[in-house]
Amino acid sequence: MTEQKSDSPDLSPFAGPAGGWGSVRSLAEILPREKIPAEGYRELVRQNKPDGFQCVSCAWPKPAKPHPAEFCEEGAKATAWELTSYRTTPEFFAEHTLTELRGWTDYELEQHGRLTQPLRYDPATDKYVACGWEDAFDEIARELQPLDPRSVVFYSSGRTSLEASYMYALMARMYGNQNLPDSSNMCHESTSVGLKAAIGVPVGTTRLEDFEHTDMILFFGQNVGSNAPRMLHDLRACRKRGVEIVTFNPLRERGLERFTDPQNPLEMATLGETRISTQYHQLRAGGDLGAMMGIAKCLVEWDDAALANGREGVLDHAFIAEHTTGFDAFVAAVRAADWLDITRESGLARAEIEESARLYAKATAVMAIYGMGITQHVKGVENVRMIVNLLLMRGNIGKPGAGPTPVRGHSNVQGQRTVGITEKTELVPVERIEAQYGFHCPREKGLDTVESCRGVIDGSVRAFVALGGNFLRAVPETAAMEEAWPRLRLSVQIATKLNRNHLFAGAVTYLLPCLGRIERDVQASGPQAVSVEDSTGCIHGSRGKAEPASPHLRSEPAIVAGIAVRLLPANPAVDWTGWVADYATIRDAIERTYPEPFKDFNRRMFEPGGFWKGNKAAGRVWLTPSGKAEFLAPTGLCATGFDDAEGRYRLMTLRSNDQFNTTIYGYHDRFRGVRNTRDVLFMNANDIAKAGLSEGQIVALESDAQDGMRRAREGLIVMPYSIPEGCLGAYYPECNVLMSLDHHAEQSHVPAAKSVPVRIRA
Ligand SMILES: Nc1nc2c(c(=O)[nH]1)N[C@H]1C(S)=C(S)[C@@H](COP(=O)(O)OP(=O)(O)OC[C@H]3O[C@@H](n4cnc5c(=O)[nH]c(N)nc54)[C@H](O)[C@@H]3O)O[C@H]1N2
Ligand SMILES: Nc1nc2c(c(=O)[nH]1)N[C@H]1C(S)=C(S)[C@@H](COP(=O)(O)OP(=O)(O)OC[C@H]3O[C@@H](n4cnc5c(=O)[nH]c(N)nc54)[C@H](O)[C@@H]3O)O[C@H]1N2
Ligand SMILES: [Mo]
């Protein structure tokens, strides 16, 4: 029934640009496949408009003056995925046991359509059975009440609105823990930790208008064409102005090479395209520290020479003196770094590094854009610190057109952290919450994602509540996690579609279906709107108008409140039911807890382009312990956390352009020339020859982690690809079974998904 089964794999290079006719064709396949009603096509036009809904795909900012159709191929797919006319009803569950459904693919599970009714797992028949909302809430509260709060996890995925997230975090804290891991723990937590320490804010400092002022972009480890396609418009505009875009990425990614704007009739008609990257450096996975150290070394050497000759320095000495600390120790490390180590670790020639450094030394306003290629490494936090080091050397933070620009993942993942979804006490205004609500707010650090997994495996976690996401599929060590999940006392999943996590039950298990953001949400006071924060700290209102997938669905705020009123002792300061009746009152509560970022929240939430919550570092106010921006020398030049060895490869687990995380839309990865399969192993041709393999051969990957545990992924087709020797690429989440829980970023605990040590078995 799936495309994979009906069509055989086709692996051949893709010649076209990102965007262009290929993306129009791809949409023409997907929209009818979901049997979207005509009303759904109208919804597409409202996507990312100030009075419309905010796309449920990525977190890239929405401009104040949107295009007539301000959406991309990926956003349209995400909308179609939610508006699908397919349904997964109680009748479906009457026909299928969970054991049987565990044999289905991720694609088949979600493709079956939207969940329609609350469900309770019946262990006797191994099936989900429809239940009532009130019964569900009652039993969940009854199960949670006697448990030690430390044994309960409240996970969330970054799609949930600011309103629901705020309520969810408050419920956890009133219950007695801050075990509030979220998808950000697997994603940009290295950014939150690294930027906070270096410049005092956990988020990037740039906004959309900075693209108009920049004259150079450093682009590290982000696959823009697939994962933030709307940014291609901003990059294209930069290229038209002659902005240099210097890319560091082990893979040749089409979106980083060239782009045809599907919204530009002239480009479409003439098959014109814009070259995106002006330099493209294919470094080794985990080689960014080496490459950046090389650039820093060039700058320092040229600075020395310039000063010795009485010329102006290459470094911004005035900025460094006024605004930074740690410079001397950092420069000492730069001077001590050896070019042999730099070229070996980065995999780049010295001339290549010098070429990028030369541009950087000339540029007056530089943005550093980055994604998972930076954060998902054992040295992910050091990677982020090194990006900041480079920017600080030439004063590239806190002026127009310059600054760190992490590309966040889920559409509200950054906002969730802003309103209290965090396991870290220092990120929460504890006293203000206590004053506002009159309860003792927990101080004990909560469990993050990796710690929650450990707790599930060792049995110390007894209950797991998930507000969205597909935790069990997204985390490392998936085999052991699936084995351990049934030992949970309680498993509660709030979701829109069936996914693999839902097929693993605890002793008591609920699957609760919720409204999506695109759908009309009517409460006691009338139709409601919600809000999200984009990658640049701008907050947008979002109004769903589509007919809900089922009359039985409840909104996320209503579900959280349903549990909270039964779980917690009555508190006159928290009116859960009143909040649900009118979401504006939740926003008032958010504003009281976070008065600065959310000033006049209700009044401003529909401002075109969103309202900016502010950013101290962008104004060169450094909220660090030293009161300055802090340089920090890296501890080494390799980000992988393991040594090279004969036969050991660095596996990068990647997204295709036909998926949203664990949601698989289809089996094509157009830009990488893959059709009808996800069982691909991208490999350098020399490595294929050296290993005695051949193109198209089926191989297995085996974990080569220190712990010696057996982990394997079978059935991968070898595909020669433009990728450095010693590095491999394959798709997430199918490869998560290869990842050890211990292989994560130091400090941030982000699983090191971009350098998994593996061996190949023929
Ligand atoms: N359509 C769509 N959009 C999405 C998502 C999706 O799945 N589908 N996911 C969303 C989410 S949650 C997130 S976090 C983002 C993810 O978006 P990205 O940050 O783009 O994440 P990945 O697809 O994992 O790709 C990472 C890129 O890093 C490169 N890379 C790997 N290792 C290294 C390295 O060591 N150094 C460097 N310099 N580069 C490296 C890879 O070749 C790849 O191009 O996208 C969001 N948007
Ligand atoms: N190996 C490897 N592992 C990775 C990564 C990697 O690059 N490599 N990337 C990591 C990253 S960056 C991330 S962010 C995580 C993603 O981890 P998660 O955020 O946990 O996973 P998603 O796949 O985004 O979740 C998809 C599910 O969300 C539910 N859903 C969709 N919309 C809604 C909604 O509106 N409300 C609710 N309640 N539920 C909804 C649907 O049921 C759907 O099945 O994965 C991480 N894991
Ligand atoms: Mo993410």
Short mmCIF file of C-alpha atoms and ligand atoms in Angstrom, two decimals, residues 56 81-82 110 115 155-160 183-184 186-188 372 376 409-410 466-471 473-475 494-499 502 514-517 556 653-655 660-663 732-733 735-736 739 753-754, ligand 2:
data_model
loop_
_atom_site.label_atom_id
_atom_site.label_comp_id
_atom_site.label_asym_id
_atom_site.label_seq_id
_atom_site.Cartn_x
_atom_site.Cartn_y
_atom_site.Cartn_z
CA VAL A 56 2.96 24.09 11.93
CA TRP A 81 -0.87 16.43 6.81
CA GLU A 82 -3.06 18.09 9.43
CA GLU A 110 0.41 8.53 10.39
CA LEU A 115 -7.24 10.51 15.66
CA TYR A 155 7.41 15.77 27.95
CA SER A 156 6.43 18.20 25.24
CA SER A 157 7.25 18.62 21.59
CA GLY A 158 7.87 22.11 20.22
CA ARG A 159 4.64 22.57 18.33
CA THR A 160 2.41 23.30 21.32
CA SER A 183 12.20 18.28 21.89
CA SER A 184 14.60 21.16 22.37
CA MET A 186 17.43 16.87 21.35
CA CYS A 187 17.87 19.92 19.21
CA HIS A 188 19.09 23.41 20.12
CA MET A 372 21.85 20.49 13.86
CA GLN A 376 24.12 17.50 17.79
CA GLY A 409 13.24 23.45 14.69
CA HIS A 410 9.61 23.15 15.72
CA ALA A 466 3.54 13.60 26.45
CA LEU A 467 2.08 16.79 25.07
CA GLY A 468 2.72 15.96 21.41
CA GLY A 469 5.76 14.42 19.79
CA ASN A 470 6.97 10.89 19.26
CA PHE A 471 9.42 10.58 22.13
CA ARG A 473 11.03 7.25 18.16
CA ALA A 474 13.03 10.46 18.42
CA VAL A 475 15.37 9.47 21.25
CA ILE A 494 -1.77 13.82 23.66
CA ALA A 495 -1.54 13.73 19.87
CA THR A 496 -3.11 14.43 16.52
CA LYS A 497 -2.03 11.27 14.71
CA LEU A 498 -1.05 7.74 15.62
CA ASN A 499 2.69 7.17 15.91
CA HIS A 502 1.50 5.15 21.06
CA CYS A 514 -6.29 17.11 20.23
CA LEU A 515 -7.10 19.91 17.83
CA GLY A 516 -4.34 21.03 15.51
CA ARG A 517 -3.34 24.67 15.20
CA GLU A 556 -4.41 21.28 24.20
CA THR A 653 21.58 10.90 10.90
CA LEU A 654 19.67 13.18 8.56
CA ARG A 655 16.22 14.36 7.50
CA PHE A 660 8.94 16.31 9.43
CA ASN A 661 11.05 14.67 12.11
CA THR A 662 9.45 11.28 12.80
CA THR A 663 6.49 12.10 10.52
CA TYR A 732 16.65 9.63 11.17
CA PRO A 733 14.60 8.19 12.94
CA CYS A 735 18.91 4.91 12.58
CA ASN A 736 18.22 5.93 16.18
CA MET A 739 22.63 5.50 19.12
CA ALA A 753 23.11 12.41 16.27
CA LYS A 754 25.53 13.92 13.76
N1 LIG B 2 18.96 10.43 15.15
C1 LIG B 2 18.36 11.61 15.27
N2 LIG B 2 17.44 11.78 16.23
C2 LIG B 2 16.83 12.97 16.36
C3 LIG B 2 17.17 14.06 15.52
C4 LIG B 2 18.16 13.85 14.51
O1 LIG B 2 18.50 14.77 13.72
N3 LIG B 2 18.72 12.62 14.42
N4 LIG B 2 16.53 15.27 15.69
C5 LIG B 2 16.01 15.56 17.03
C6 LIG B 2 15.19 16.77 16.99
S1 LIG B 2 15.96 18.18 16.39
C7 LIG B 2 13.92 16.81 17.44
S2 LIG B 2 13.13 18.33 17.53
C8 LIG B 2 13.22 15.60 17.89
C9 LIG B 2 11.73 15.57 17.49
O2 LIG B 2 11.02 14.85 18.41
P1 LIG B 2 9.42 15.06 18.63
O3 LIG B 2 9.12 16.50 18.63
O4 LIG B 2 9.04 14.27 19.82
O5 LIG B 2 8.83 14.34 17.35
P2 LIG B 2 7.92 14.75 16.13
O6 LIG B 2 8.27 13.78 15.06
O7 LIG B 2 8.06 16.17 15.78
O8 LIG B 2 6.42 14.44 16.65
C10 LIG B 2 5.45 14.02 15.73
C11 LIG B 2 4.14 13.71 16.40
O9 LIG B 2 3.60 14.87 17.00
C12 LIG B 2 2.20 14.77 17.07
N5 LIG B 2 1.62 16.07 16.75
C13 LIG B 2 1.67 16.75 15.58
N6 LIG B 2 1.01 17.92 15.69
C14 LIG B 2 0.55 18.00 16.94
C15 LIG B 2 -0.19 18.98 17.68
O10 LIG B 2 -0.55 20.03 17.17
N7 LIG B 2 -0.43 18.69 18.98
C16 LIG B 2 -0.05 17.53 19.57
N8 LIG B 2 -0.33 17.33 20.86
N9 LIG B 2 0.62 16.59 18.90
C17 LIG B 2 0.93 16.82 17.62
C18 LIG B 2 1.76 13.76 16.05
O11 LIG B 2 1.05 12.73 16.71
C19 LIG B 2 3.06 13.25 15.43
O12 LIG B 2 3.08 11.86 15.30
O13 LIG B 2 13.88 14.44 17.34
C20 LIG B 2 15.26 14.39 17.67
N10 LIG B 2 15.83 13.12 17.31
#
